[in-house]
JSON list of C-alpha atoms and ligand atoms in Angstrom, two decimals:
[
{"chain": "A", "resi": 1, "resn": "MET", "atom": "CA", "xyz": [10.35, 85.10, 249.58]},
{"chain": "A", "resi": 2, "resn": "SER", "atom": "CA", "xyz": [9.41, 87.88, 251.98]},
{"chain": "A", "resi": 3, "resn": "THR", "atom": "CA", "xyz": [9.07, 91.69, 252.72]},
{"chain": "A", "resi": 4, "resn": "PHE", "atom": "CA", "xyz": [11.80, 93.58, 254.27]},
{"chain": "A", "resi": 5, "resn": "VAL", "atom": "CA", "xyz": [11.74, 97.25, 255.57]},
{"chain": "A", "resi": 6, "resn": "LEU", "atom": "CA", "xyz": [15.06, 99.16, 255.29]},
{"chain": "A", "resi": 7, "resn": "ALA", "atom": "CA", "xyz": [16.38, 101.07, 258.51]},
{"chain": "A", "resi": 8, "resn": "THR", "atom": "CA", "xyz": [18.56, 103.31, 256.46]},
{"chain": "A", "resi": 9, "resn": "ALA", "atom": "CA", "xyz": [17.32, 106.67, 255.18]},
{"chain": "A", "resi": 10, "resn": "ASN", "atom": "CA", "xyz": [20.60, 107.02, 253.35]},
{"chain": "A", "resi": 11, "resn": "PRO", "atom": "CA", "xyz": [19.40, 106.95, 249.72]},
{"chain": "A", "resi": 12, "resn": "HIS", "atom": "CA", "xyz": [22.78, 105.54, 248.35]},
{"chain": "A", "resi": 13, "resn": "LYS", "atom": "CA", "xyz": [22.57, 102.44, 250.61]},
{"chain": "A", "resi": 14, "resn": "ALA", "atom": "CA", "xyz": [18.95, 102.02, 249.98]},
{"chain": "A", "resi": 15, "resn": "VAL", "atom": "CA", "xyz": [19.58, 101.88, 246.20]},
{"chain": "A", "resi": 16, "resn": "GLU", "atom": "CA", "xyz": [22.26, 99.34, 246.61]},
{"chain": "A", "resi": 17, "resn": "LEU", "atom": "CA", "xyz": [20.34, 97.10, 249.12]},
{"chain": "A", "resi": 18, "resn": "ARG", "atom": "CA", "xyz": [17.29, 97.33, 247.23]},
{"chain": "A", "resi": 19, "resn": "ALA", "atom": "CA", "xyz": [18.90, 96.23, 243.90]},
{"chain": "A", "resi": 20, "resn": "VAL", "atom": "CA", "xyz": [20.65, 93.05, 245.71]},
{"chain": "A", "resi": 21, "resn": "LEU", "atom": "CA", "xyz": [17.42, 92.19, 247.69]},
{"chain": "A", "resi": 22, "resn": "GLU", "atom": "CA", "xyz": [14.89, 92.45, 244.83]},
{"chain": "A", "resi": 23, "resn": "ASP", "atom": "CA", "xyz": [17.02, 90.02, 242.43]},
{"chain": "A", "resi": 24, "resn": "LEU", "atom": "CA", "xyz": [16.68, 87.46, 245.41]},
{"chain": "A", "resi": 25, "resn": "GLY", "atom": "CA", "xyz": [12.76, 88.06, 245.22]},
{"chain": "A", "resi": 26, "resn": "VAL", "atom": "CA", "xyz": [12.52, 90.04, 248.33]},
{"chain": "A", "resi": 27, "resn": "THR", "atom": "CA", "xyz": [9.98, 93.00, 248.45]},
{"chain": "A", "resi": 28, "resn": "VAL", "atom": "CA", "xyz": [11.80, 95.94, 249.69]},
{"chain": "A", "resi": 29, "resn": "LEU", "atom": "CA", "xyz": [9.82, 98.79, 251.69]},
{"chain": "A", "resi": 30, "resn": "ALA", "atom": "CA", "xyz": [11.51, 101.98, 252.53]},
{"chain": "A", "resi": 31, "resn": "ARG", "atom": "CA", "xyz": [11.84, 103.41, 255.95]},
{"chain": "A", "resi": 32, "resn": "PRO", "atom": "CA", "xyz": [8.55, 105.02, 257.10]},
{"chain": "A", "resi": 33, "resn": "ARG", "atom": "CA", "xyz": [9.09, 108.71, 257.71]},
{"chain": "A", "resi": 34, "resn": "ASP", "atom": "CA", "xyz": [7.14, 108.68, 261.04]},
{"chain": "A", "resi": 35, "resn": "VAL", "atom": "CA", "xyz": [9.35, 105.91, 262.76]},
{"chain": "A", "resi": 36, "resn": "PRO", "atom": "CA", "xyz": [11.91, 107.94, 265.05]},
{"chain": "A", "resi": 37, "resn": "GLU", "atom": "CA", "xyz": [15.70, 107.09, 264.79]},
{"chain": "A", "resi": 38, "resn": "VAL", "atom": "CA", "xyz": [16.76, 104.74, 267.68]},
{"chain": "A", "resi": 39, "resn": "ASP", "atom": "CA", "xyz": [19.90, 105.81, 269.75]},
{"chain": "A", "resi": 40, "resn": "GLU", "atom": "CA", "xyz": [22.82, 103.72, 268.73]},
{"chain": "A", "resi": 41, "resn": "THR", "atom": "CA", "xyz": [23.88, 102.91, 272.28]},
{"chain": "A", "resi": 42, "resn": "SER", "atom": "CA", "xyz": [25.61, 99.46, 271.96]},
{"chain": "A", "resi": 43, "resn": "ASP", "atom": "CA", "xyz": [29.43, 99.43, 271.84]},
{"chain": "A", "resi": 44, "resn": "THR", "atom": "CA", "xyz": [29.30, 97.03, 268.79]},
{"chain": "A", "resi": 45, "resn": "LEU", "atom": "CA", "xyz": [28.35, 97.29, 265.39]},
{"chain": "A", "resi": 46, "resn": "GLU", "atom": "CA", "xyz": [26.33, 94.15, 265.66]},
{"chain": "A", "resi": 47, "resn": "GLY", "atom": "CA", "xyz": [24.41, 95.67, 268.67]},
{"chain": "A", "resi": 48, "resn": "ASN", "atom": "CA", "xyz": [23.64, 98.77, 267.09]},
{"chain": "A", "resi": 49, "resn": "ALA", "atom": "CA", "xyz": [22.48, 97.07, 263.74]},
{"chain": "A", "resi": 50, "resn": "LEU", "atom": "CA", "xyz": [20.11, 95.00, 265.75]},
{"chain": "A", "resi": 51, "resn": "LEU", "atom": "CA", "xyz": [18.70, 97.73, 267.67]},
{"chain": "A", "resi": 52, "resn": "LYS", "atom": "CA", "xyz": [17.89, 99.61, 264.53]},
{"chain": "A", "resi": 53, "resn": "ALA", "atom": "CA", "xyz": [16.57, 96.28, 263.11]},
{"chain": "A", "resi": 54, "resn": "TRP", "atom": "CA", "xyz": [14.42, 95.55, 266.06]},
{"chain": "A", "resi": 55, "resn": "ALA", "atom": "CA", "xyz": [12.90, 99.07, 266.48]},
{"chain": "A", "resi": 56, "resn": "LEU", "atom": "CA", "xyz": [11.54, 98.88, 262.83]},
{"chain": "A", "resi": 57, "resn": "VAL", "atom": "CA", "xyz": [10.11, 95.18, 263.33]},
{"chain": "A", "resi": 58, "resn": "GLU", "atom": "CA", "xyz": [8.18, 96.60, 266.41]},
{"chain": "A", "resi": 59, "resn": "ALA", "atom": "CA", "xyz": [7.23, 99.89, 264.40]},
{"chain": "A", "resi": 60, "resn": "THR", "atom": "CA", "xyz": [5.97, 98.02, 261.26]},
{"chain": "A", "resi": 61, "resn": "GLY", "atom": "CA", "xyz": [5.44, 94.51, 261.91]},
{"chain": "A", "resi": 62, "resn": "PHE", "atom": "CA", "xyz": [7.56, 93.48, 258.87]},
{"chain": "A", "resi": 63, "resn": "ALA", "atom": "CA", "xyz": [10.95, 91.96, 258.83]},
{"chain": "A", "resi": 64, "resn": "ALA", "atom": "CA", "xyz": [13.68, 95.05, 258.96]},
{"chain": "A", "resi": 65, "resn": "LEU", "atom": "CA", "xyz": [17.09, 95.28, 257.46]},
{"chain": "A", "resi": 66, "resn": "ALA", "atom": "CA", "xyz": [19.57, 97.56, 259.20]},
{"chain": "A", "resi": 67, "resn": "ASP", "atom": "CA", "xyz": [23.46, 98.21, 258.78]},
{"chain": "A", "resi": 68, "resn": "ASP", "atom": "CA", "xyz": [26.21, 99.86, 260.90]},
{"chain": "A", "resi": 69, "resn": "THR", "atom": "CA", "xyz": [29.80, 100.82, 259.81]},
{"chain": "A", "resi": 70, "resn": "GLY", "atom": "CA", "xyz": [32.75, 101.65, 261.62]},
{"chain": "A", "resi": 71, "resn": "LEU", "atom": "CA", "xyz": [36.40, 102.40, 260.94]},
{"chain": "A", "resi": 72, "resn": "PHE", "atom": "CA", "xyz": [38.84, 100.60, 263.55]},
{"chain": "A", "resi": 73, "resn": "VAL", "atom": "CA", "xyz": [42.34, 101.79, 263.68]},
{"chain": "A", "resi": 74, "resn": "ASP", "atom": "CA", "xyz": [44.64, 99.43, 265.57]},
{"chain": "A", "resi": 75, "resn": "VAL", "atom": "CA", "xyz": [47.02, 101.80, 267.34]},
{"chain": "A", "resi": 76, "resn": "LEU", "atom": "CA", "xyz": [43.87, 103.76, 268.74]},
{"chain": "A", "resi": 77, "resn": "GLU", "atom": "CA", "xyz": [42.78, 100.43, 270.18]},
{"chain": "A", "resi": 78, "resn": "GLY", "atom": "CA", "xyz": [39.78, 100.18, 267.56]},
{"chain": "A", "resi": 79, "resn": "ARG", "atom": "CA", "xyz": [38.63, 103.92, 267.88]},
{"chain": "A", "resi": 80, "resn": "PRO", "atom": "CA", "xyz": [36.75, 105.78, 266.03]},
{"chain": "A", "resi": 81, "resn": "GLY", "atom": "CA", "xyz": [34.97, 102.47, 265.92]},
{"chain": "A", "resi": 82, "resn": "VAL", "atom": "CA", "xyz": [31.16, 102.47, 266.53]},
{"chain": "A", "resi": 83, "resn": "ARG", "atom": "CA", "xyz": [31.64, 106.28, 267.08]},
{"chain": "A", "resi": 84, "resn": "SER", "atom": "CA", "xyz": [33.15, 106.78, 263.54]},
{"chain": "A", "resi": 85, "resn": "ALA", "atom": "CA", "xyz": [30.04, 109.01, 262.37]},
{"chain": "A", "resi": 86, "resn": "ARG", "atom": "CA", "xyz": [30.45, 111.27, 265.45]},
{"chain": "A", "resi": 87, "resn": "TYR", "atom": "CA", "xyz": [34.10, 111.11, 266.12]},
{"chain": "A", "resi": 88, "resn": "ALA", "atom": "CA", "xyz": [34.68, 114.86, 266.15]},
{"chain": "A", "resi": 89, "resn": "GLY", "atom": "CA", "xyz": [31.37, 115.67, 268.07]},
{"chain": "A", "resi": 90, "resn": "GLU", "atom": "CA", "xyz": [27.79, 115.37, 267.31]},
{"chain": "A", "resi": 91, "resn": "GLY", "atom": "CA", "xyz": [26.95, 116.76, 263.86]},
{"chain": "A", "resi": 92, "resn": "ALA", "atom": "CA", "xyz": [30.62, 116.50, 262.78]},
{"chain": "A", "resi": 93, "resn": "SER", "atom": "CA", "xyz": [31.27, 116.53, 258.99]},
{"chain": "A", "resi": 94, "resn": "ASP", "atom": "CA", "xyz": [33.50, 113.90, 257.34]},
{"chain": "A", "resi": 95, "resn": "ALA", "atom": "CA", "xyz": [36.21, 116.54, 257.22]},
{"chain": "A", "resi": 96, "resn": "ASP", "atom": "CA", "xyz": [35.90, 117.26, 260.89]},
{"chain": "A", "resi": 97, "resn": "ASN", "atom": "CA", "xyz": [36.09, 113.37, 261.49]},
{"chain": "A", "resi": 98, "resn": "VAL", "atom": "CA", "xyz": [39.01, 112.80, 259.34]},
{"chain": "A", "resi": 99, "resn": "GLU", "atom": "CA", "xyz": [40.77, 115.90, 260.98]},
{"chain": "A", "resi": 100, "resn": "ARG", "atom": "CA", "xyz": [40.58, 114.36, 264.19]},
{"chain": "A", "resi": 101, "resn": "LEU", "atom": "CA", "xyz": [41.74, 111.08, 263.15]},
{"chain": "A", "resi": 102, "resn": "LEU", "atom": "CA", "xyz": [44.70, 112.52, 261.59]},
{"chain": "A", "resi": 103, "resn": "SER", "atom": "CA", "xyz": [45.57, 114.67, 264.40]},
{"chain": "A", "resi": 104, "resn": "GLU", "atom": "CA", "xyz": [45.47, 111.64, 266.74]},
{"chain": "A", "resi": 105, "resn": "LEU", "atom": "CA", "xyz": [48.03, 109.73, 264.31]},
{"chain": "A", "resi": 106, "resn": "VAL", "atom": "CA", "xyz": [50.57, 112.64, 263.90]},
{"chain": "A", "resi": 107, "resn": "ASN", "atom": "CA", "xyz": [53.53, 110.75, 265.36]},
{"chain": "A", "resi": 108, "resn": "VAL", "atom": "CA", "xyz": [52.53, 107.41, 264.10]},
{"chain": "A", "resi": 109, "resn": "ASP", "atom": "CA", "xyz": [54.76, 105.72, 261.40]},
{"chain": "A", "resi": 110, "resn": "LEU", "atom": "CA", "xyz": [53.12, 104.25, 258.34]},
{"chain": "A", "resi": 111, "resn": "ASP", "atom": "CA", "xyz": [53.84, 100.64, 259.40]},
{"chain": "A", "resi": 112, "resn": "GLU", "atom": "CA", "xyz": [51.74, 101.24, 262.72]},
{"chain": "A", "resi": 113, "resn": "ARG", "atom": "CA", "xyz": [48.71, 102.92, 260.95]},
{"chain": "A", "resi": 114, "resn": "GLY", "atom": "CA", "xyz": [46.80, 99.65, 260.26]},
{"chain": "A", "resi": 115, "resn": "ALA", "atom": "CA", "xyz": [43.11, 99.88, 260.14]},
{"chain": "A", "resi": 116, "resn": "ARG", "atom": "CA", "xyz": [39.76, 98.11, 258.95]},
{"chain": "A", "resi": 117, "resn": "PHE", "atom": "CA", "xyz": [36.42, 99.12, 257.81]},
{"chain": "A", "resi": 118, "resn": "ALA", "atom": "CA", "xyz": [33.72, 96.85, 258.85]},
{"chain": "A", "resi": 119, "resn": "THR", "atom": "CA", "xyz": [30.24, 96.84, 258.17]},
{"chain": "A", "resi": 120, "resn": "VAL", "atom": "CA", "xyz": [27.44, 94.77, 259.75]},
{"chain": "A", "resi": 121, "resn": "ILE", "atom": "CA", "xyz": [24.12, 94.04, 258.49]},
{"chain": "A", "resi": 122, "resn": "ALA", "atom": "CA", "xyz": [21.28, 92.64, 260.55]},
{"chain": "A", "resi": 123, "resn": "VAL", "atom": "CA", "xyz": [17.97, 91.21, 259.67]},
{"chain": "A", "resi": 124, "resn": "ALA", "atom": "CA", "xyz": [15.35, 90.83, 262.42]},
{"chain": "A", "resi": 125, "resn": "TYR", "atom": "CA", "xyz": [12.07, 88.89, 261.97]},
{"chain": "A", "resi": 126, "resn": "PRO", "atom": "CA", "xyz": [8.89, 89.29, 263.47]},
{"chain": "A", "resi": 127, "resn": "ASP", "atom": "CA", "xyz": [9.13, 85.73, 264.94]},
{"chain": "A", "resi": 128, "resn": "GLY", "atom": "CA", "xyz": [11.99, 86.58, 267.07]},
{"chain": "A", "resi": 129, "resn": "SER", "atom": "CA", "xyz": [14.88, 85.37, 264.80]},
{"chain": "A", "resi": 130, "resn": "SER", "atom": "CA", "xyz": [17.53, 87.22, 263.34]},
{"chain": "A", "resi": 131, "resn": "ILE", "atom": "CA", "xyz": [20.50, 87.08, 260.71]},
{"chain": "A", "resi": 132, "resn": "VAL", "atom": "CA", "xyz": [23.65, 88.78, 261.48]},
{"chain": "A", "resi": 133, "resn": "VAL", "atom": "CA", "xyz": [26.61, 89.26, 258.67]},
{"chain": "A", "resi": 134, "resn": "ARG", "atom": "CA", "xyz": [29.89, 91.18, 258.59]},
{"chain": "A", "resi": 135, "resn": "GLY", "atom": "CA", "xyz": [32.20, 92.51, 255.72]},
{"chain": "A", "resi": 136, "resn": "GLU", "atom": "CA", "xyz": [35.64, 94.00, 256.38]},
{"chain": "A", "resi": 137, "resn": "LEU", "atom": "CA", "xyz": [38.16, 95.73, 254.32]},
{"chain": "A", "resi": 138, "resn": "GLU", "atom": "CA", "xyz": [41.97, 95.99, 255.75]},
{"chain": "A", "resi": 139, "resn": "GLY", "atom": "CA", "xyz": [44.29, 98.70, 255.02]},
{"chain": "A", "resi": 140, "resn": "THR", "atom": "CA", "xyz": [46.18, 101.56, 256.52]},
{"chain": "A", "resi": 141, "resn": "ILE", "atom": "CA", "xyz": [45.47, 105.32, 257.46]},
{"chain": "A", "resi": 142, "resn": "ASP", "atom": "CA", "xyz": [47.70, 107.57, 255.15]},
{"chain": "A", "resi": 143, "resn": "HIS", "atom": "CA", "xyz": [49.17, 110.88, 256.80]},
{"chain": "A", "resi": 144, "resn": "TYR", "atom": "CA", "xyz": [47.25, 113.04, 254.50]},
{"chain": "A", "resi": 145, "resn": "PRO", "atom": "CA", "xyz": [43.80, 113.17, 252.55]},
{"chain": "A", "resi": 146, "resn": "ARG", "atom": "CA", "xyz": [44.12, 112.32, 248.77]},
{"chain": "A", "resi": 147, "resn": "GLY", "atom": "CA", "xyz": [41.32, 111.59, 246.26]},
{"chain": "A", "resi": 148, "resn": "SER", "atom": "CA", "xyz": [38.06, 113.13, 245.44]},
{"chain": "A", "resi": 149, "resn": "HIS", "atom": "CA", "xyz": [35.65, 109.97, 245.07]},
{"chain": "A", "resi": 150, "resn": "GLY", "atom": "CA", "xyz": [33.57, 108.68, 248.13]},
{"chain": "A", "resi": 151, "resn": "PHE", "atom": "CA", "xyz": [32.81, 109.81, 251.47]},
{"chain": "A", "resi": 152, "resn": "GLY", "atom": "CA", "xyz": [33.54, 109.67, 255.16]},
{"chain": "A", "resi": 153, "resn": "TYR", "atom": "CA", "xyz": [37.03, 108.33, 255.61]},
{"chain": "A", "resi": 154, "resn": "ASP", "atom": "CA", "xyz": [37.82, 107.22, 252.10]},
{"chain": "A", "resi": 155, "resn": "SER", "atom": "CA", "xyz": [40.26, 109.90, 251.43]},
{"chain": "A", "resi": 156, "resn": "VAL", "atom": "CA", "xyz": [42.73, 108.53, 254.06]},
{"chain": "A", "resi": 157, "resn": "PHE", "atom": "CA", "xyz": [42.17, 104.74, 253.89]},
{"chain": "A", "resi": 158, "resn": "VAL", "atom": "CA", "xyz": [44.33, 102.91, 251.77]},
{"chain": "A", "resi": 159, "resn": "PRO", "atom": "CA", "xyz": [43.40, 99.49, 251.20]},
{"chain": "A", "resi": 160, "resn": "LEU", "atom": "CA", "xyz": [45.98, 96.52, 251.17]},
{"chain": "A", "resi": 161, "resn": "GLY", "atom": "CA", "xyz": [46.74, 95.93, 247.56]},
{"chain": "A", "resi": 162, "resn": "SER", "atom": "CA", "xyz": [45.69, 99.11, 246.04]},
{"chain": "A", "resi": 163, "resn": "GLY", "atom": "CA", "xyz": [49.05, 100.35, 245.10]},
{"chain": "A", "resi": 164, "resn": "GLY", "atom": "CA", "xyz": [49.12, 103.08, 247.84]},
{"chain": "A", "resi": 165, "resn": "ARG", "atom": "CA", "xyz": [45.91, 104.63, 246.46]},
{"chain": "A", "resi": 166, "resn": "THR", "atom": "CA", "xyz": [43.27, 105.63, 248.89]},
{"chain": "A", "resi": 167, "resn": "LEU", "atom": "CA", "xyz": [39.57, 104.50, 248.40]},
{"chain": "A", "resi": 168, "resn": "ALA", "atom": "CA", "xyz": [38.85, 108.13, 247.23]},
{"chain": "A", "resi": 169, "resn": "GLN", "atom": "CA", "xyz": [41.22, 107.67, 244.68]},
{"chain": "A", "resi": 170, "resn": "MET", "atom": "CA", "xyz": [39.46, 104.82, 243.07]},
{"chain": "A", "resi": 171, "resn": "ALA", "atom": "CA", "xyz": [36.53, 104.94, 240.65]},
{"chain": "A", "resi": 172, "resn": "PRO", "atom": "CA", "xyz": [33.13, 103.93, 242.62]},
{"chain": "A", "resi": 173, "resn": "GLU", "atom": "CA", "xyz": [32.89, 100.52, 240.70]},
{"chain": "A", "resi": 174, "resn": "GLU", "atom": "CA", "xyz": [36.46, 99.80, 242.02]},
{"chain": "A", "resi": 175, "resn": "LYS", "atom": "CA", "xyz": [35.73, 100.55, 245.60]},
{"chain": "A", "resi": 176, "resn": "ASN", "atom": "CA", "xyz": [32.41, 98.64, 245.41]},
{"chain": "A", "resi": 177, "resn": "ALA", "atom": "CA", "xyz": [34.05, 95.51, 244.18]},
{"chain": "A", "resi": 178, "resn": "ILE", "atom": "CA", "xyz": [36.39, 95.21, 247.21]},
{"chain": "A", "resi": 179, "resn": "SER", "atom": "CA", "xyz": [34.45, 97.32, 250.10]},
{"chain": "A", "resi": 180, "resn": "HIS", "atom": "CA", "xyz": [33.47, 96.27, 253.41]},
{"chain": "A", "resi": 181, "resn": "ARG", "atom": "CA", "xyz": [29.78, 97.09, 252.63]},
{"chain": "A", "resi": 182, "resn": "SER", "atom": "CA", "xyz": [29.72, 95.00, 249.62]},
{"chain": "A", "resi": 183, "resn": "ARG", "atom": "CA", "xyz": [31.49, 92.05, 251.21]},
{"chain": "A", "resi": 184, "resn": "ALA", "atom": "CA", "xyz": [28.66, 92.37, 253.68]},
{"chain": "A", "resi": 185, "resn": "VAL", "atom": "CA", "xyz": [25.93, 92.55, 251.32]},
{"chain": "A", "resi": 186, "resn": "ARG", "atom": "CA", "xyz": [27.37, 89.34, 249.55]},
{"chain": "A", "resi": 187, "resn": "ASN", "atom": "CA", "xyz": [27.37, 87.65, 252.75]},
{"chain": "A", "resi": 188, "resn": "LEU", "atom": "CA", "xyz": [23.87, 88.46, 253.38]},
{"chain": "A", "resi": 189, "resn": "VAL", "atom": "CA", "xyz": [22.89, 87.15, 250.11]},
{"chain": "A", "resi": 190, "resn": "ALA", "atom": "CA", "xyz": [24.58, 83.97, 250.90]},
{"chain": "A", "resi": 191, "resn": "ALA", "atom": "CA", "xyz": [22.89, 83.63, 254.30]},
{"chain": "A", "resi": 192, "resn": "LEU", "atom": "CA", "xyz": [19.41, 84.34, 253.09]},
{"chain": "A", "resi": 193, "resn": "ARG", "atom": "CA", "xyz": [19.87, 81.73, 250.39]},
{"chain": "A", "resi": 194, "resn": "ILE", "atom": "CA", "xyz": [20.47, 78.97, 252.88]},
{"chain": "A", "resi": 195, "resn": "SER", "atom": "CA", "xyz": [17.97, 80.12, 255.46]},
{"chain": "B", "resi": 201, "resn": "ITT", "atom": "P1", "xyz": [22.79, 105.73, 258.45]},
{"chain": "B", "resi": 201, "resn": "ITT", "atom": "O1", "xyz": [22.44, 107.06, 258.21]},
{"chain": "B", "resi": 201, "resn": "ITT", "atom": "O2", "xyz": [22.43, 104.41, 257.51]},
{"chain": "B", "resi": 201, "resn": "ITT", "atom": "O3", "xyz": [22.52, 105.17, 260.00]},
{"chain": "B", "resi": 201, "resn": "ITT", "atom": "P2", "xyz": [25.43, 106.51, 259.30]},
{"chain": "B", "resi": 201, "resn": "ITT", "atom": "O4", "xyz": [25.37, 107.93, 259.05]},
{"chain": "B", "resi": 201, "resn": "ITT", "atom": "O5", "xyz": [25.23, 106.07, 260.79]},
{"chain": "B", "resi": 201, "resn": "ITT", "atom": "O6", "xyz": [24.35, 105.64, 258.46]},
{"chain": "B", "resi": 201, "resn": "ITT", "atom": "P3", "xyz": [27.49, 104.45, 258.81]},
{"chain": "B", "resi": 201, "resn": "ITT", "atom": "O7", "xyz": [27.13, 103.69, 259.88]},
{"chain": "B", "resi": 201, "resn": "ITT", "atom": "O8", "xyz": [27.14, 103.97, 257.47]},
{"chain": "B", "resi": 201, "resn": "ITT", "atom": "O9", "xyz": [26.62, 106.03, 258.85]},
{"chain": "B", "resi": 201, "resn": "ITT", "atom": "O10", "xyz": [28.81, 104.94, 258.90]},
{"chain": "B", "resi": 201, "resn": "ITT", "atom": "C1", "xyz": [29.65, 105.30, 260.11]},
{"chain": "B", "resi": 201, "resn": "ITT", "atom": "C2", "xyz": [30.60, 106.26, 259.75]},
{"chain": "B", "resi": 201, "resn": "ITT", "atom": "O11", "xyz": [31.53, 105.67, 259.09]},
{"chain": "B", "resi": 201, "resn": "ITT", "atom": "C3", "xyz": [30.37, 107.59, 259.08]},
{"chain": "B", "resi": 201, "resn": "ITT", "atom": "O12", "xyz": [31.23, 108.63, 259.35]},
{"chain": "B", "resi": 201, "resn": "ITT", "atom": "C4", "xyz": [30.67, 107.16, 257.72]},
{"chain": "B", "resi": 201, "resn": "ITT", "atom": "O13", "xyz": [31.04, 108.53, 256.93]},
{"chain": "B", "resi": 201, "resn": "ITT", "atom": "C5", "xyz": [31.96, 106.46, 257.77]},
{"chain": "B", "resi": 201, "resn": "ITT", "atom": "N1", "xyz": [31.74, 105.36, 256.67]},
{"chain": "B", "resi": 201, "resn": "ITT", "atom": "C6", "xyz": [30.82, 104.49, 256.31]},
{"chain": "B", "resi": 201, "resn": "ITT", "atom": "N2", "xyz": [31.11, 103.73, 255.23]},
{"chain": "B", "resi": 201, "resn": "ITT", "atom": "C7", "xyz": [32.16, 104.40, 254.70]},
{"chain": "B", "resi": 201, "resn": "ITT", "atom": "C8", "xyz": [32.90, 103.98, 253.63]},
{"chain": "B", "resi": 201, "resn": "ITT", "atom": "O14", "xyz": [32.65, 103.45, 252.77]},
{"chain": "B", "resi": 201, "resn": "ITT", "atom": "N3", "xyz": [33.87, 104.73, 253.37]},
{"chain": "B", "resi": 201, "resn": "ITT", "atom": "C9", "xyz": [34.38, 105.92, 253.97]},
{"chain": "B", "resi": 201, "resn": "ITT", "atom": "N4", "xyz": [33.60, 106.16, 255.25]},
{"chain": "B", "resi": 201, "resn": "ITT", "atom": "C10", "xyz": [32.50, 105.48, 255.47]}
]
């Protein structure tokens, strides 16, 4: 079908994307080490995913695939949103980001703690065209972290229909079956099949 170069340097994401894309007959190239990271200056996931993908098309001449993910909390007007990775500051750890999030929600009741994870995947082609898909997972932010699986904000995110468990209390396969990222990947597969 074609060759895609991946923007992510995150090995977990690269393995997941490579498996899906190779099944579709796409040749997958790792991100070249000498290509600098772009500043994610957009205020939308779509904008940042496209920024990353276009920079890689320019640097390599191949079609490029980039993703961006954020956690959007209703009562915080969508924060941390596109700033999820750096919510507690530049170089913040997952624990720092979770702590900041919980500190902003101390006086908020459970029924007002609605939130969603969103992942956007963008594919940009050397001919100037692009595909953008999105996957979302609805849930609530718990009062305390629970569970030891996963990463990021998993320990405080309770998906709708999970029986009150956080994503970090789910086995990886169970999370993957419902996650925002896997939904975006499924939407990407559908978009690539019809394009
Ligand atoms: P790249 O290296 O691929 O650019 P990133 O570090 O910018 O990835 P993402 O866009 O994937 O990170 O995610 C932004 C933030 O959201 C970051 O703090 C993650 O820890 C968190 N996050 C992403 N996916 C998550 C998931 O499935 N569960 C919990 N937190 C997640």
